[in-house]
Amino acid sequence: MISKKEIEHIAKLARLGLSDAEIKKYKNDLSSILGYIEKLKEVDISGIEPTSHSVIVESVTREDEAKAEESEVVRKLAEMAPDKKNGYVKVKSVL
Amino acid sequence: MELTELTIAEANRGLVNKEFSAQDLAKAFLDKIEKEDKDIFSFLTVTKDQALLKAKQVDELINGKNDIPLLAGVPLGVKDNILVRGTRCTAGSKILENYISPYDAAVARKIKKQGAVILGKTNMDEFAMGASGENSAFGPTKNPRDLTKVPGGSSSGSAAAVAADMAVYALGSDTAGSIRQPASFCGIVGLKPTYGAVSRYGLIAMASSLDQIGPIAKTVEDARIVFEAIQGKDPADSTSVESEIRNQQFAIQKLRIGLPKEYFIKGTDNEVEKIVRGAIKKYEEMGAKIEEVSLPHTEYSVAAYYIITPSEISANLARYDGIKYGYSDNAVNDLMKVYLNSRGRGFGDEVRRRIMLGTYALSAGYYDAYYLRAQKVRTLIREDFTNVFKKVDVLMTPVAPTPAFLLGEKIKDPLSMYLCDVFTAPVNLAGLPALSLPAGKAGNLPVGLQIIGKPFEEDIILKAGELLEKTI
């Protein structure tokens, strides 16, 4: 059983602002889902390698150089920021 | 025959023979959407002007006596997690409600190059998380075969639009069954290609080790046409590979079909099992060899999936921070609050639940017990398939344990919704191609057959699918 304190900690790590009622709800939901996932403990996994991708993924490299993008695309990407100033994305002070 | 009932191949013939124009075709679909989509809600955005403009260009090509590609002038719907330049792309989420795609996804670029007419963007479970369409932040899509039922998900709008003749075909994405299950529920054809067969560049990521784009269509032939148009390696998606086009000899008498016994178990609706077994019987009558096989780790697939996927989700969805784009609550004065409020309010219930689950599974002290263990179980699931494919060429199973269920039936119980993926999720964990096609009806509700193939053997499962299609 996952505790309320753990749920609050995870919500903070995940940067999700949740109300008290939501914290309570996710505590119940996660407990029930994790209860089902306990099934995985029945499986003998000794000596088994983990799979991260179903096909063999090779590292693809390319020259580390800036790609010329259409100025229209660049402008549209920048315009998408909710808060901006002089063509820069504006962020609240970090420190 | 109504224009809106045509398949891709038929529409192409009609255009080439000038039986109708691309503009007639586009207008027929746009009218139908305007009149009938109120009740179904398969489209989130309709791009009428662009569709008519594109159709006009195709008509000019035809009138200039040019050859046209198969998809030219043929109207389609695009799932709203695939970017189409200049068009809103919400992924079914409030957090992207006003997001305008600055560029085209690789698949959008490919079909546009053929002259495809995009009618609009289709409804979906938020960020493709769900099996019913009910997790869309903008409201649920209804099943055109029975408006009290769900169309399946997460490609809910794509499947409903095709089934209701509001698009000739559609693009969807499949992470645990999101193409195949709605195709089954709506009585149409869905193909989930091999992992890596189609570029995901410009697909809004959910679980990157599983996501794959594929077609939803009225016939197997159409699914093949679309798949061939969108497949191929793309330098912008490092997991994509060039499929060898193997024009393999295909003879039904030589086809070895495996029935995994773990997919024919108690818990599956009796009618569904009867219909699926009936379809397999037809293959036997055609001369195929049927053999019972075993995939012993099947029962652990959903559990492994619901650790691996939320873990990848918690990482992929970190990008929605209220700063770069999307919904932002920046009326507050501190950075932490911008994050908490934007994400807390911008994401819906299921998305937050999976982010929480994934964050927990990856957090200090739990990584080995959950994520690493699930990845090892994934290896065993993959090896199960490798082993049976030494004995058989394809596997045949139900797509889902039930036909379409009632709207509201499972939405309050996340675990019961997750268990809808029991026959489809293992295929994604192993990266295999699989086709869902109509096999019969339980009452008025369609039931699909799933044909699973070896990696990059889409050709075989499509050929096998065509044979059943001819008998129905």
Coordinates of C-alpha atoms in Angstrom, one line a residue:
Chain A
M1 CA 0.0 0.0 0.0
I2 CA 1.4 3.3 -1.1
S3 CA 1.2 6.1 1.5
K4 CA -0.3 9.6 1.2
K5 CA 3.2 11.0 1.8
E6 CA 4.7 9.0 -1.0
I7 CA 1.9 10.2 -3.4
E8 CA 2.7 13.8 -2.4
H9 CA 6.4 13.2 -3.0
I10 CA 5.8 11.6 -6.5
A11 CA 3.4 14.4 -7.5
K12 CA 6.1 16.9 -6.6
L13 CA 8.8 15.0 -8.5
A14 CA 6.4 14.8 -11.5
R15 CA 5.6 18.5 -11.2
L16 CA 1.9 17.9 -10.9
G17 CA -0.1 20.2 -8.7
L18 CA -2.8 18.1 -7.2
S19 CA -5.7 18.9 -4.8
D20 CA -6.1 16.9 -1.5
A21 CA -9.0 15.0 -3.1
E22 CA -6.9 14.1 -6.1
I23 CA -4.0 13.0 -3.9
K24 CA -6.5 10.6 -2.1
K25 CA -7.9 9.4 -5.5
Y26 CA -4.4 8.6 -6.9
K27 CA -3.4 6.9 -3.7
N28 CA -6.3 4.5 -4.2
D29 CA -5.7 4.1 -8.0
L30 CA -2.0 3.5 -7.8
S31 CA -2.4 1.1 -4.9
S32 CA -4.8 -1.0 -6.9
I33 CA -2.7 -0.9 -10.1
L34 CA 0.5 -1.7 -8.2
G35 CA -1.3 -4.6 -6.6
Y36 CA -2.0 -6.0 -10.0
I37 CA 1.6 -5.5 -11.1
E38 CA 2.8 -7.6 -8.1
K39 CA 2.1 -10.5 -10.6
L40 CA 5.5 -9.8 -12.2
K41 CA 7.1 -11.2 -9.0
E42 CA 5.9 -14.7 -10.0
V43 CA 8.2 -14.7 -13.0
D44 CA 11.7 -16.1 -12.7
I45 CA 13.9 -13.5 -14.3
S46 CA 17.3 -14.8 -13.1
G47 CA 19.9 -14.5 -15.9
I48 CA 17.5 -12.6 -18.2
E49 CA 18.7 -9.5 -20.0
P50 CA 16.3 -6.5 -20.1
T51 CA 14.7 -5.4 -23.3
S52 CA 14.5 -1.7 -23.9
H53 CA 13.6 -1.9 -27.6
S54 CA 12.1 -4.8 -29.5
V55 CA 14.4 -4.3 -32.5
I56 CA 18.1 -3.7 -32.3
V57 CA 18.5 0.1 -32.2
E58 CA 21.8 1.3 -33.4
S59 CA 23.2 4.7 -32.5
V60 CA 22.8 7.0 -35.5
T61 CA 25.3 9.9 -35.6
R62 CA 25.5 12.9 -37.8
E63 CA 27.7 16.0 -38.0
D64 CA 27.1 18.3 -35.0
E65 CA 26.2 21.3 -37.0
A66 CA 23.3 23.7 -36.9
K67 CA 20.6 22.8 -39.5
A68 CA 19.3 25.8 -41.5
E69 CA 15.6 25.8 -40.7
E70 CA 13.1 27.9 -42.6
S71 CA 12.8 31.2 -40.8
E72 CA 9.0 30.8 -40.9
V73 CA 9.3 27.6 -38.9
V74 CA 11.7 29.2 -36.4
R75 CA 9.3 32.1 -36.0
K76 CA 6.3 29.9 -35.4
L77 CA 8.2 27.7 -32.9
A78 CA 9.2 30.9 -31.0
E79 CA 5.7 32.3 -31.1
M80 CA 4.4 29.2 -29.4
A81 CA 5.9 30.2 -26.1
P82 CA 3.2 31.4 -23.7
D83 CA 5.5 34.1 -22.2
K84 CA 8.1 35.9 -24.3
K85 CA 10.0 39.1 -24.6
N86 CA 12.1 40.5 -27.6
G87 CA 12.0 37.1 -29.4
Y88 CA 13.2 35.2 -26.3
V89 CA 11.2 32.7 -24.2
K90 CA 10.6 34.3 -20.8
V91 CA 11.0 32.1 -17.6
K92 CA 10.2 33.0 -14.0
S93 CA 13.4 33.6 -12.0
V94 CA 15.0 30.3 -11.0
L95 CA 17.0 31.5 -8.0
Chain B
M1 CA -22.9 3.7 -54.7
E2 CA -22.3 6.8 -52.7
L3 CA -19.0 8.6 -53.2
T4 CA -18.3 8.3 -49.4
E5 CA -18.5 4.5 -49.6
L6 CA -15.6 4.1 -52.0
T7 CA -12.3 2.4 -51.1
I8 CA -9.0 4.0 -52.0
A9 CA -8.6 1.7 -55.0
E10 CA -12.2 2.5 -56.2
A11 CA -11.8 6.3 -55.6
N12 CA -8.5 6.2 -57.6
R13 CA -10.2 4.5 -60.5
G14 CA -13.1 6.9 -60.5
L15 CA -10.8 9.9 -60.5
V16 CA -8.6 8.6 -63.3
N17 CA -11.7 7.7 -65.4
K18 CA -13.2 11.1 -64.6
E19 CA -16.4 9.6 -63.2
F20 CA -16.1 12.3 -60.6
S21 CA -13.6 15.0 -59.6
A22 CA -11.4 15.2 -56.5
Q23 CA -13.4 18.3 -55.6
D24 CA -16.7 16.3 -55.8
L25 CA -15.2 13.7 -53.6
A26 CA -13.9 16.1 -51.0
K27 CA -17.2 18.0 -50.9
A28 CA -19.1 14.7 -50.4
F29 CA -17.0 13.9 -47.3
L30 CA -17.1 17.5 -46.0
D31 CA -20.9 17.6 -46.3
K32 CA -21.3 14.3 -44.5
I33 CA -19.0 15.4 -41.7
E34 CA -20.9 18.6 -41.3
K35 CA -24.3 16.8 -41.2
E36 CA -23.4 13.6 -39.3
D37 CA -20.4 14.1 -37.1
K38 CA -22.3 16.0 -34.4
D39 CA -23.6 12.6 -33.2
I40 CA -20.3 10.7 -33.5
F41 CA -17.6 13.4 -32.8
S42 CA -14.9 11.7 -34.8
F43 CA -13.2 15.0 -35.9
L44 CA -11.7 17.6 -33.6
T45 CA -10.7 19.9 -36.4
V46 CA -12.0 20.0 -40.0
T47 CA -9.7 21.7 -42.5
K48 CA -12.2 22.4 -45.2
D49 CA -10.4 25.1 -47.1
Q50 CA -7.1 23.2 -47.3
A51 CA -8.9 20.0 -48.3
L52 CA -10.8 21.8 -51.2
L53 CA -7.6 23.5 -52.3
K54 CA -5.7 20.2 -52.4
A55 CA -8.6 18.6 -54.3
K56 CA -8.5 21.4 -56.8
Q57 CA -4.8 20.9 -57.4
V58 CA -5.4 17.1 -58.0
D59 CA -8.1 17.9 -60.5
E60 CA -5.8 20.2 -62.4
L61 CA -3.2 17.4 -62.5
I62 CA -5.8 14.9 -63.9
N63 CA -7.2 17.4 -66.4
G64 CA -3.6 18.0 -67.5
K65 CA -3.5 14.3 -68.4
N66 CA -0.9 13.5 -65.7
D67 CA -0.6 10.2 -64.0
I68 CA -1.6 10.4 -60.4
P69 CA -0.4 8.4 -57.4
L70 CA -2.9 6.1 -55.7
L71 CA -3.6 8.4 -52.8
A72 CA -4.0 11.5 -54.9
G73 CA -7.4 13.2 -54.3
V74 CA -8.4 10.5 -51.8
P75 CA -9.8 12.1 -48.5
L76 CA -8.5 10.9 -45.2
G77 CA -8.5 11.7 -41.5
V78 CA -5.3 12.1 -39.4
K79 CA -5.2 11.2 -35.7
D80 CA -4.7 14.3 -33.7
N81 CA -1.3 13.3 -32.4
I82 CA 0.3 13.5 -35.9
L83 CA 1.5 16.9 -36.9
V84 CA 0.1 18.5 -40.1
R85 CA 1.7 21.8 -40.8
G86 CA -0.4 24.9 -40.0
T87 CA -3.2 22.8 -38.4
R88 CA -4.1 22.6 -34.8
C89 CA -2.7 19.5 -33.1
T90 CA -4.2 18.8 -29.6
A91 CA -3.4 15.1 -28.9
G92 CA -6.8 15.2 -27.3
S93 CA -5.5 17.3 -24.5
K94 CA -6.3 20.7 -23.0
I95 CA -2.6 21.3 -22.6
L96 CA -2.2 21.5 -26.4
E97 CA -5.7 23.0 -27.1
N98 CA -4.2 25.9 -29.1
Y99 CA -1.0 24.3 -30.5
I100 CA -0.5 24.8 -34.2
S101 CA 1.9 22.4 -35.9
P102 CA 4.9 24.3 -37.2
Y103 CA 5.9 21.4 -39.5
D104 CA 4.7 18.1 -41.0
A105 CA 5.2 14.7 -39.5
A106 CA 7.1 12.3 -41.9
V107 CA 3.9 10.4 -42.6
A108 CA 2.0 13.6 -43.4
R109 CA 4.7 14.7 -45.7
K110 CA 4.7 11.4 -47.5
I111 CA 0.9 11.3 -48.1
K112 CA 0.8 15.0 -49.0
K113 CA 3.5 14.3 -51.7
Q114 CA 1.1 11.8 -53.2
G115 CA -1.7 14.5 -53.3
A116 CA -3.7 13.2 -50.4
V117 CA -6.7 15.3 -49.3
I118 CA -6.6 15.7 -45.5
L119 CA -10.1 16.4 -44.2
G120 CA -9.0 17.1 -40.7
K121 CA -7.7 15.8 -37.4
T122 CA -9.5 13.0 -35.6
N123 CA -10.5 12.7 -31.9
M124 CA -8.5 10.4 -29.6
D125 CA -7.9 9.5 -26.0
E126 CA -5.7 12.2 -24.5
F127 CA -2.1 11.5 -25.6
A128 CA -3.3 8.2 -26.9
M129 CA -3.9 6.8 -23.4
G130 CA -7.1 4.8 -23.3
A131 CA -9.0 2.0 -24.9
S132 CA -12.4 3.7 -25.4
G133 CA -11.9 7.3 -26.7
E134 CA -13.5 8.6 -23.5
N135 CA -10.3 10.1 -22.2
S136 CA -10.4 12.9 -24.9
A137 CA -10.4 16.2 -23.1
F138 CA -12.9 17.4 -25.8
G139 CA -15.5 14.7 -25.3
P140 CA -16.0 11.1 -26.3
T141 CA -16.4 9.7 -29.8
K142 CA -19.3 7.3 -30.3
N143 CA -19.4 4.0 -32.1
P144 CA -21.1 4.5 -35.5
R145 CA -22.5 0.9 -35.3
D146 CA -24.2 1.7 -32.0
L147 CA -24.2 5.2 -30.5
T148 CA -24.5 3.9 -27.0
K149 CA -21.1 2.1 -27.3
V150 CA -17.5 3.2 -27.3
P151 CA -15.6 3.1 -30.7
G152 CA -12.5 1.7 -28.9
G153 CA -9.3 3.7 -28.5
S154 CA -7.1 5.4 -28.5
S155 CA -7.5 6.0 -32.3
S156 CA -11.3 6.5 -31.6
G157 CA -12.0 9.2 -34.1
S158 CA -9.9 7.6 -36.9
A159 CA -11.8 4.3 -36.6
A160 CA -15.2 6.0 -36.2
A161 CA -14.7 8.3 -39.2
V162 CA -13.8 5.4 -41.5
A163 CA -16.6 3.2 -40.3
A164 CA -19.1 6.1 -40.7
D165 CA -18.0 6.9 -44.2
M166 CA -16.6 10.3 -43.1
A167 CA -13.1 9.4 -44.5
V168 CA -11.9 6.8 -47.0
Y169 CA -9.1 5.9 -44.6
A170 CA -7.3 7.3 -41.6
L171 CA -3.9 7.3 -39.9
G172 CA -3.8 6.1 -36.4
S173 CA -1.1 5.1 -33.9
D174 CA -0.8 1.9 -31.8
T175 CA 1.1 1.5 -28.6
A176 CA -0.9 -1.4 -27.1
G177 CA -3.7 -1.9 -29.6
S178 CA -4.8 1.7 -30.3
I179 CA -5.3 0.9 -34.1
R180 CA -6.4 -2.7 -33.9
Q181 CA -8.9 -2.6 -31.0
P182 CA -11.0 0.4 -32.4
A183 CA -10.8 -1.2 -35.9
S184 CA -12.3 -4.4 -34.3
F185 CA -15.0 -2.4 -32.4
C186 CA -16.0 -0.4 -35.5
G187 CA -15.8 -3.3 -38.0
I188 CA -13.0 -2.1 -40.2
V189 CA -9.4 -3.0 -40.9
G190 CA -6.4 -1.8 -38.9
L191 CA -2.7 -2.5 -39.4
K192 CA -0.1 -2.0 -36.7
P193 CA 3.2 -2.2 -38.6
T194 CA 6.5 -3.7 -37.2
Y195 CA 8.3 -1.4 -34.8
G196 CA 10.6 0.7 -36.9
A197 CA 8.7 0.2 -40.2
V198 CA 7.2 3.7 -40.2
S199 CA 8.9 6.9 -39.1
R200 CA 7.5 8.5 -36.0
Y201 CA 9.0 11.9 -36.7
G202 CA 6.2 14.4 -35.9
L203 CA 4.1 11.9 -33.9
I204 CA 3.5 13.2 -30.4
A205 CA 5.3 10.6 -28.3
M206 CA 3.7 8.5 -25.7
A207 CA 5.9 5.4 -25.1
S208 CA 8.7 5.6 -27.6
S209 CA 9.8 1.9 -27.4
L210 CA 6.3 0.9 -28.5
D211 CA 4.5 3.6 -30.5
Q212 CA 3.9 2.9 -34.2
I213 CA 1.9 4.7 -36.8
G214 CA -0.4 2.7 -39.1
P215 CA -3.5 2.7 -41.4
I216 CA -7.1 2.3 -40.6
A217 CA -9.1 1.4 -43.7
K218 CA -12.2 -0.2 -45.1
T219 CA -10.3 -3.1 -46.8
V220 CA -7.1 -5.0 -46.4
E221 CA -6.1 -3.8 -49.9
D222 CA -6.4 -0.2 -48.7
A223 CA -4.4 -0.8 -45.6
R224 CA -1.7 -2.2 -47.8
I225 CA -1.7 0.8 -50.1
V226 CA -1.4 3.2 -47.2
F227 CA 1.2 1.1 -45.4
E228 CA 3.4 1.1 -48.6
A229 CA 3.0 4.8 -48.9
I230 CA 4.2 5.6 -45.3
Q231 CA 6.8 2.9 -44.5
G232 CA 10.5 3.3 -44.8
K233 CA 13.6 4.6 -43.1
D234 CA 13.8 8.2 -42.1
P235 CA 17.0 9.8 -40.7
A236 CA 14.8 11.9 -38.4
D237 CA 13.6 8.8 -36.5
S238 CA 16.7 6.7 -35.5
T239 CA 14.5 3.7 -34.7
S240 CA 13.1 3.5 -38.3
V241 CA 14.5 0.9 -40.6
E242 CA 14.2 0.1 -44.3
S243 CA 11.9 -2.9 -44.7
E244 CA 13.0 -5.3 -47.2
I245 CA 10.1 -5.6 -49.6
R246 CA 9.9 -9.3 -49.8
N247 CA 7.5 -10.4 -52.4
Q248 CA 7.3 -13.8 -50.9
Q249 CA 5.5 -16.7 -52.4
F250 CA 2.3 -17.1 -50.6
A251 CA 0.2 -20.2 -50.8
I252 CA -2.5 -20.8 -48.3
Q253 CA -1.9 -24.6 -48.4
K254 CA 1.6 -23.9 -47.1
L255 CA 0.6 -21.4 -44.4
R256 CA 1.1 -22.6 -40.8
I257 CA -1.2 -20.8 -38.4
G258 CA -0.6 -20.9 -34.7
L259 CA -3.4 -20.5 -32.1
P260 CA -1.8 -19.5 -28.9
K261 CA -3.7 -21.3 -26.2
E262 CA -3.3 -18.4 -23.7
Y263 CA -5.4 -16.2 -26.0
F264 CA -8.4 -18.7 -25.9
I265 CA -9.1 -18.6 -22.2
K266 CA -12.0 -18.0 -19.8
G267 CA -12.8 -14.4 -19.6
T268 CA -13.3 -13.9 -23.3
D269 CA -16.8 -13.3 -24.4
N270 CA -18.3 -16.5 -25.8
E271 CA -19.6 -14.9 -29.0
V272 CA -16.2 -13.4 -29.7
E273 CA -14.5 -16.7 -29.3
K274 CA -17.0 -18.4 -31.5
I275 CA -16.6 -15.8 -34.3
V276 CA -12.8 -15.9 -34.1
R277 CA -12.7 -19.7 -34.2
G278 CA -15.2 -19.7 -37.1
A279 CA -12.8 -17.4 -39.0
I280 CA -9.8 -19.7 -38.3
K281 CA -11.9 -22.7 -39.4
K282 CA -12.3 -21.0 -42.8
Y283 CA -8.5 -20.9 -43.2
E284 CA -8.4 -24.6 -42.3
E285 CA -11.0 -25.3 -45.1
M286 CA -8.8 -23.3 -47.5
G287 CA -6.0 -25.7 -46.7
A288 CA -3.9 -23.9 -44.1
K289 CA -2.3 -26.0 -41.3
I290 CA -3.6 -25.1 -37.9
E291 CA -1.6 -25.8 -34.8
E292 CA -2.0 -25.0 -31.1
V293 CA 1.0 -23.2 -29.7
S294 CA 1.9 -21.6 -26.4
L295 CA 3.1 -18.2 -25.4
P296 CA 3.6 -18.9 -21.7
H297 CA 4.3 -15.3 -20.5
T298 CA 1.1 -13.8 -22.0
E299 CA -0.6 -13.3 -18.6
Y300 CA 2.3 -11.0 -17.5
S301 CA 2.0 -8.7 -20.6
V302 CA -0.4 -6.2 -19.2
A303 CA 1.5 -5.9 -15.9
A304 CA 4.8 -5.4 -17.8
Y305 CA 3.2 -3.0 -20.2
Y306 CA 1.7 -0.8 -17.4
I307 CA 5.2 -0.4 -15.9
I308 CA 7.1 0.2 -19.1
T309 CA 4.6 2.5 -20.7
P310 CA 4.0 4.9 -17.8
S311 CA 7.8 5.0 -17.2
E312 CA 8.3 6.2 -20.8
I313 CA 5.3 8.5 -20.5
S314 CA 6.7 10.2 -17.4
A315 CA 9.9 11.0 -19.3
N316 CA 8.2 11.9 -22.6
L317 CA 5.6 14.2 -21.1
A318 CA 8.1 16.2 -19.0
R319 CA 8.4 18.5 -22.0
Y320 CA 4.9 20.0 -21.3
D321 CA 6.2 22.5 -18.8
G322 CA 4.0 25.6 -19.4
I323 CA 7.1 27.4 -20.7
K324 CA 8.0 26.3 -24.3
Y325 CA 4.4 25.9 -25.6
G326 CA 1.0 24.8 -24.7
Y327 CA -1.3 25.6 -21.7
S328 CA 0.5 27.8 -19.1
D329 CA -0.7 29.1 -15.8
N330 CA 1.9 31.8 -15.5
A331 CA -0.1 34.3 -13.4
V332 CA 1.8 33.0 -10.4
N333 CA 5.2 34.4 -9.6
D334 CA 7.4 31.4 -8.9
L335 CA 8.7 28.9 -11.4
M336 CA 7.7 25.8 -9.4
K337 CA 4.1 27.0 -9.3
V338 CA 4.1 27.5 -13.1
Y339 CA 5.1 23.9 -13.5
L340 CA 2.7 22.5 -10.9
N341 CA -0.3 24.5 -12.1
S342 CA 0.3 24.2 -15.8
R343 CA 0.7 20.4 -15.6
G344 CA -1.7 19.8 -12.8
R345 CA -4.5 21.6 -14.7
G346 CA -3.5 21.0 -18.3
F347 CA -3.4 17.2 -18.1
G348 CA -6.5 15.0 -17.7
D349 CA -7.1 12.2 -15.2
E350 CA -5.6 9.2 -17.0
V351 CA -2.5 11.1 -18.2
R352 CA -1.8 12.3 -14.6
R353 CA -2.3 8.8 -13.3
R354 CA 0.2 7.3 -15.8
I355 CA 2.8 10.1 -15.1
M356 CA 2.4 9.3 -11.4
L357 CA 2.8 5.6 -11.9
G358 CA 5.8 6.0 -14.1
T359 CA 7.5 8.5 -11.8
Y360 CA 7.0 6.1 -9.0
A361 CA 8.3 3.1 -11.0
L362 CA 11.5 5.0 -11.9
S363 CA 12.1 6.7 -8.5
A364 CA 15.0 5.9 -6.3
G365 CA 14.6 2.5 -4.6
Y366 CA 11.9 1.2 -6.9
Y367 CA 13.7 1.1 -10.3
D368 CA 14.9 -2.5 -10.0
A369 CA 11.7 -3.8 -8.5
Y370 CA 9.5 -2.4 -11.2
Y371 CA 11.1 -1.0 -14.3
L372 CA 14.0 -3.3 -14.6
R373 CA 11.9 -6.4 -13.7
A374 CA 9.3 -5.4 -16.3
Q375 CA 12.0 -5.0 -19.0
K376 CA 13.2 -8.5 -18.2
V377 CA 9.7 -9.9 -18.4
R378 CA 9.5 -8.1 -21.7
T379 CA 12.5 -10.2 -22.9
L380 CA 10.6 -13.4 -22.0
I381 CA 7.5 -12.2 -23.8
R382 CA 9.5 -11.4 -26.9
E383 CA 11.3 -14.8 -26.7
D384 CA 7.9 -16.6 -26.5
F385 CA 7.1 -15.2 -29.9
T386 CA 10.5 -15.9 -31.4
N387 CA 10.1 -19.5 -30.3
V388 CA 6.6 -20.1 -31.8
F389 CA 7.6 -18.4 -35.0
K390 CA 10.1 -21.2 -35.6
K391 CA 7.0 -23.5 -35.9
V392 CA 4.4 -21.3 -37.5
D393 CA 4.2 -18.4 -40.0
V394 CA 1.4 -16.4 -38.4
L395 CA -0.6 -16.4 -35.2
M396 CA -4.4 -15.8 -35.1
T397 CA -6.2 -14.5 -32.0
P398 CA -9.1 -12.3 -30.9
V399 CA -8.3 -8.6 -31.0
A400 CA -10.1 -7.9 -27.7
P401 CA -11.9 -10.1 -25.2
T402 CA -15.2 -8.3 -25.9
P403 CA -17.0 -6.4 -28.6
A404 CA -17.6 -2.7 -28.1
F405 CA -18.7 -1.9 -24.5
L406 CA -21.0 0.8 -23.2
L407 CA -19.9 4.4 -22.9
G408 CA -19.2 4.9 -19.2
E409 CA -18.9 1.2 -18.5
K410 CA -15.2 1.1 -17.7
I411 CA -14.1 4.7 -17.3
K412 CA -14.2 4.7 -13.5
D413 CA -12.1 1.6 -13.1
P414 CA -8.6 2.1 -14.7
L415 CA -7.5 -1.5 -14.2
S416 CA -10.5 -2.9 -16.1
M417 CA -9.7 -0.5 -19.0
Y418 CA -6.1 -1.6 -19.0
L419 CA -7.2 -5.3 -19.3
C420 CA -8.7 -4.4 -22.7
D421 CA -5.1 -4.6 -24.0
V422 CA -4.6 -8.2 -23.0
F423 CA -4.4 -9.6 -26.6
T424 CA -2.8 -6.6 -28.3
A425 CA -0.2 -5.3 -25.8
P426 CA 2.1 -8.3 -26.1
V427 CA 2.5 -7.6 -29.8
N428 CA 3.8 -4.1 -29.2
L429 CA 6.2 -5.4 -26.4
A430 CA 7.6 -7.8 -29.0
G431 CA 7.6 -5.2 -31.8
L432 CA 5.6 -7.4 -34.3
P433 CA 3.2 -6.4 -37.1
A434 CA -0.4 -7.3 -36.6
L435 CA -3.6 -6.9 -38.6
S436 CA -7.1 -6.5 -37.2
L437 CA -9.9 -7.3 -39.6
P438 CA -13.7 -8.0 -39.4
A439 CA -14.5 -11.6 -38.7
G440 CA -18.2 -11.4 -37.9
K441 CA -20.8 -9.8 -35.7
A442 CA -22.0 -10.4 -32.2
G443 CA -25.6 -9.0 -32.5
N444 CA -25.0 -5.7 -34.2
L445 CA -21.5 -5.3 -33.0
P446 CA -18.4 -6.2 -35.1
V447 CA -15.7 -8.6 -33.9
G448 CA -12.2 -8.6 -35.3
L449 CA -9.6 -11.3 -35.9
Q450 CA -6.0 -10.5 -35.1
I451 CA -3.3 -11.9 -37.4
I452 CA 0.2 -11.5 -35.9
G453 CA 3.2 -11.9 -38.2
K454 CA 7.0 -12.1 -37.9
P455 CA 8.9 -8.8 -37.9
F456 CA 8.6 -7.1 -41.3
E457 CA 6.3 -9.7 -42.7
E458 CA 3.4 -7.3 -43.2
D459 CA 3.0 -8.8 -46.7
I460 CA 2.1 -12.2 -45.3
I461 CA -0.5 -11.0 -42.8
L462 CA -2.1 -8.8 -45.4
K463 CA -2.3 -11.6 -47.9
A464 CA -3.8 -13.9 -45.3
G465 CA -6.2 -11.1 -44.3
E466 CA -7.4 -10.7 -47.9
L467 CA -8.3 -14.4 -48.1
L468 CA -10.7 -14.1 -45.2
E469 CA -12.1 -10.8 -46.5
K470 CA -13.2 -12.6 -49.7
T471 CA -15.3 -15.1 -47.7
I472 CA -17.3 -12.5 -45.7

